[in-house]
Coordinates of C-alpha atoms and ligand atoms in Angstrom, one line a residue:
M356 CA 21.3 28.9 -4.3
K357 CA 18.5 26.6 -5.5
I358 CA 19.9 23.2 -6.5
V359 CA 18.3 20.1 -8.0
L360 CA 20.0 16.7 -7.6
L361 CA 19.0 14.3 -10.4
G362 CA 20.0 10.7 -10.7
A363 CA 18.6 7.2 -10.6
P364 CA 17.5 5.7 -7.3
G365 CA 20.7 4.8 -5.5
A366 CA 22.9 7.3 -7.4
G367 CA 23.9 8.9 -4.1
K368 CA 21.7 12.0 -4.1
G369 CA 20.8 11.7 -0.4
T370 CA 24.4 11.3 0.6
V371 CA 25.6 14.4 -1.4
A372 CA 22.5 16.4 -0.3
T373 CA 23.1 15.8 3.4
R374 CA 26.7 17.1 3.2
L375 CA 25.8 20.0 1.1
R376 CA 23.0 21.0 3.4
D377 CA 25.5 21.2 6.3
E378 CA 28.1 23.1 4.2
M379 CA 25.7 25.6 2.6
S380 CA 23.2 25.9 5.5
V381 CA 20.2 25.5 3.2
P382 CA 17.6 22.7 3.7
H383 CA 17.8 19.4 2.0
I384 CA 14.3 18.6 0.7
S385 CA 13.8 14.9 -0.1
T386 CA 10.3 14.2 -1.4
G387 CA 10.9 10.5 -0.8
E388 CA 11.8 11.2 2.8
I389 CA 8.7 13.4 3.3
F390 CA 6.5 10.6 2.0
R391 CA 8.2 7.9 4.2
E392 CA 7.9 10.1 7.3
A393 CA 4.2 10.6 6.5
I394 CA 3.8 6.8 6.1
N395 CA 5.6 6.1 9.4
N396 CA 3.5 8.7 11.2
K397 CA 0.3 7.2 9.6
T398 CA -0.9 10.7 8.5
E399 CA -3.6 11.2 5.8
L400 CA -0.8 11.8 3.3
G401 CA 1.0 8.7 4.4
N402 CA -2.1 6.5 4.0
K403 CA -2.6 7.9 0.5
V404 CA 0.9 7.2 -0.7
S405 CA 2.1 4.1 1.1
E406 CA 1.0 1.6 -1.5
I407 CA 2.3 3.7 -4.3
L408 CA 5.8 3.8 -2.7
A409 CA 5.8 0.1 -1.9
R410 CA 5.1 -0.6 -5.6
G411 CA 7.9 1.7 -6.7
E412 CA 5.5 3.9 -8.6
L413 CA 5.2 7.7 -8.6
V414 CA 3.0 9.8 -6.4
P415 CA 0.7 12.0 -8.6
D416 CA 2.3 15.2 -9.9
S417 CA -0.3 17.6 -8.4
L418 CA 0.1 16.3 -4.9
T419 CA 3.9 16.2 -5.1
I420 CA 4.2 19.7 -6.5
A421 CA 1.8 21.2 -3.9
L422 CA 3.9 19.5 -1.2
V423 CA 7.2 20.9 -2.4
K424 CA 5.6 24.4 -2.9
E425 CA 4.4 24.4 0.6
R426 CA 7.7 23.2 2.0
T427 CA 9.8 25.8 0.1
Q428 CA 7.6 28.6 1.3
N429 CA 9.1 28.0 4.8
S430 CA 11.5 30.8 5.8
D431 CA 14.4 28.3 6.1
C432 CA 14.4 28.2 2.3
D433 CA 15.0 32.0 2.0
K434 CA 18.6 31.4 1.0
G435 CA 17.8 28.5 -1.2
Y436 CA 17.4 24.7 -1.0
I437 CA 18.6 21.4 -2.3
L438 CA 15.9 19.3 -4.0
D439 CA 16.5 15.5 -3.9
G440 CA 14.1 13.3 -5.8
F441 CA 12.1 16.2 -7.2
P442 CA 11.3 17.0 -10.0
R443 CA 10.9 13.5 -11.3
T444 CA 8.6 14.0 -14.3
M445 CA 8.4 16.5 -17.1
V446 CA 5.2 18.0 -15.6
Q447 CA 7.0 18.5 -12.3
A448 CA 10.1 20.1 -14.0
E449 CA 8.1 22.4 -16.2
E450 CA 5.8 23.5 -13.4
W451 CA 8.6 24.0 -11.0
E452 CA 10.5 26.3 -13.5
K453 CA 7.4 28.5 -13.5
I454 CA 6.9 28.4 -9.7
D455 CA 10.5 28.9 -8.6
S456 CA 13.2 28.6 -11.2
V457 CA 16.3 26.7 -10.0
D458 CA 19.9 27.8 -10.4
K459 CA 21.8 24.5 -11.1
V460 CA 20.8 20.9 -11.8
I461 CA 23.4 18.3 -11.0
S462 CA 22.9 14.9 -12.4
L463 CA 24.7 12.0 -10.7
D464 CA 25.4 9.4 -13.4
V465 CA 25.7 5.8 -12.3
S466 CA 25.4 2.5 -14.1
V467 CA 22.4 0.3 -13.6
D468 CA 24.5 -2.6 -12.2
E469 CA 26.1 -0.3 -9.6
V470 CA 22.7 1.1 -8.6
K471 CA 21.3 -2.3 -8.0
R472 CA 24.2 -3.3 -5.9
R473 CA 23.8 -0.2 -3.8
L474 CA 20.0 -0.5 -3.3
M475 CA 19.9 -4.2 -2.6
G476 CA 22.5 -3.9 0.2
R477 CA 21.0 -0.8 1.8
R478 CA 19.7 -1.1 5.4
V479 CA 18.1 1.8 7.3
C480 CA 17.4 2.4 10.9
P481 CA 13.6 3.0 11.3
K482 CA 14.2 5.1 14.4
C483 CA 17.1 7.5 13.8
K484 CA 17.1 7.1 9.9
A485 CA 20.9 6.3 9.8
T486 CA 21.7 4.4 6.6
Y487 CA 24.1 1.4 6.2
H488 CA 25.2 -1.0 3.5
V489 CA 25.8 -4.6 4.1
E490 CA 29.0 -4.5 2.0
F491 CA 30.3 -0.9 1.9
Q492 CA 29.2 0.4 5.3
P493 CA 28.2 -2.4 7.6
P494 CA 27.0 -1.7 11.2
K495 CA 29.4 -2.7 14.0
I496 CA 26.9 -5.3 15.3
N497 CA 25.1 -7.4 12.7
N498 CA 21.9 -5.7 11.6
T499 CA 21.8 -3.2 14.5
C500 CA 22.1 0.6 14.3
N501 CA 25.4 1.9 15.7
L502 CA 23.7 5.0 17.0
C503 CA 20.5 3.8 18.7
S504 CA 20.8 0.0 18.7
T505 CA 17.5 -0.4 16.8
S506 CA 17.2 -3.4 14.4
L507 CA 17.9 -2.3 10.9
E508 CA 15.3 -2.7 8.1
I509 CA 15.1 -3.0 4.3
R510 CA 13.1 -0.1 2.9
P511 CA 10.0 -1.7 1.2
D512 CA 11.0 0.0 -2.0
D513 CA 14.5 -1.5 -1.9
R514 CA 13.1 -5.0 -2.5
E515 CA 14.0 -6.5 -5.8
D516 CA 10.7 -6.1 -7.7
A517 CA 10.3 -2.5 -6.4
I518 CA 13.9 -1.7 -7.5
E519 CA 13.2 -3.0 -11.0
K520 CA 10.0 -0.8 -11.1
R521 CA 11.8 2.3 -9.8
L522 CA 14.6 1.9 -12.4
E523 CA 12.0 1.5 -15.1
V524 CA 10.1 4.6 -13.9
Y525 CA 13.4 6.5 -13.8
S526 CA 14.3 5.6 -17.4
S527 CA 10.8 6.3 -18.8
Q528 CA 9.9 9.4 -16.8
T529 CA 12.8 11.0 -15.1
S530 CA 15.7 10.6 -17.5
V531 CA 14.0 13.0 -20.0
L532 CA 14.6 15.8 -17.5
L533 CA 18.3 15.6 -18.5
D534 CA 17.4 16.9 -21.9
F535 CA 15.0 19.5 -20.5
Y536 CA 17.6 21.0 -18.1
S537 CA 20.4 20.7 -20.7
K538 CA 18.3 22.8 -23.2
I539 CA 17.9 25.6 -20.6
N540 CA 21.7 25.4 -19.7
K541 CA 21.2 24.3 -16.1
L542 CA 22.5 20.7 -16.3
I543 CA 25.9 19.5 -15.1
T544 CA 26.5 15.8 -15.2
I545 CA 29.1 14.1 -13.1
P546 CA 30.2 10.5 -13.1
A547 CA 29.0 9.0 -9.8
D548 CA 30.3 5.4 -10.0
R549 CA 33.0 6.6 -7.7
K550 CA 33.8 6.9 -4.0
P551 CA 31.3 9.2 -2.1
E552 CA 34.1 11.6 -1.2
E553 CA 35.2 12.0 -4.9
V554 CA 31.6 12.5 -6.0
Y555 CA 31.0 15.1 -3.3
Q556 CA 34.2 17.1 -4.2
S557 CA 33.1 17.2 -7.8
V558 CA 29.7 18.5 -6.8
V559 CA 31.3 21.2 -4.5
S560 CA 33.6 22.4 -7.3
I561 CA 30.6 22.7 -9.7
I562 CA 28.6 24.7 -7.1
S563 CA 31.4 27.1 -6.3
K564 CA 32.0 28.0 -10.0
Ligands
AMP952 P1 13.2 8.3 -3.2 O1 13.5 8.2 -1.8 O2 13.6 9.7 -3.8 O3 13.8 7.2 -4.0 O4 11.6 8.2 -3.3 C1 10.9 7.1 -2.9 C2 9.6 7.1 -3.5 O5 8.8 8.2 -3.2 C3 9.6 7.0 -5.0 O6 9.8 5.7 -5.5 C4 8.1 7.5 -5.3 O7 7.2 6.5 -5.0 C5 8.0 8.6 -4.3 N1 8.5 9.9 -4.8 C6 9.5 10.6 -4.3 N2 9.7 11.7 -5.0 C7 8.7 11.8 -5.9 C8 8.3 12.7 -6.9 N3 9.0 13.8 -7.1 N4 7.2 12.4 -7.7 C9 6.5 11.4 -7.4 N5 6.8 10.4 -6.5 C10 7.9 10.6 -5.7

């Protein structure tokens, strides 16, 4: 099954996608994660996109679509995939429907205040990528990863000005996708201002229908 997870930054797409990936045995493809990894590894792609990400803006459509196309041609996607953070613009959504039409689009609906709370408190381990939250899921030792003892960091795009920009980009460019997928009968919206477990169970029940 080919699934798209939609939702503002901080809506919980990554959390849901990671669990779904394990349960469905299909890859979780996060374009944001692909870009961040390229930046960490200082690849040509990473150098191209690092400033765009730090500003909270979007990477050009053509580059992003080509990247996802290449990734989904891998044999691990034969049974499907979970797309997280892609498509993010009308051009990407329309193009992707032509390239590889998806089965279901699940939108995680969260209020702006809740999203800000989640993003501002998020801390990540630069080494093993574990994610924490200062309020909801603090590490056992202050600012230190439970798994590998590395000092936790704030993602550059989780700083306040970048968060504002990302939310603005979401409302101007990505929220129109709700209409697009609704018109082709692929959209299911679920309230995601709830506990991660409740949100996940709603997603599972939608997928198994
Ligand atoms: P995310 O981790 O999904 O919040 O993505 C982090 C950043 O990566 C975004 O703010 C964009 O700069 C970039 N990015 C991720 N996915 C896309 C996409 N589909 N199109 C353009 N830029 C993207």
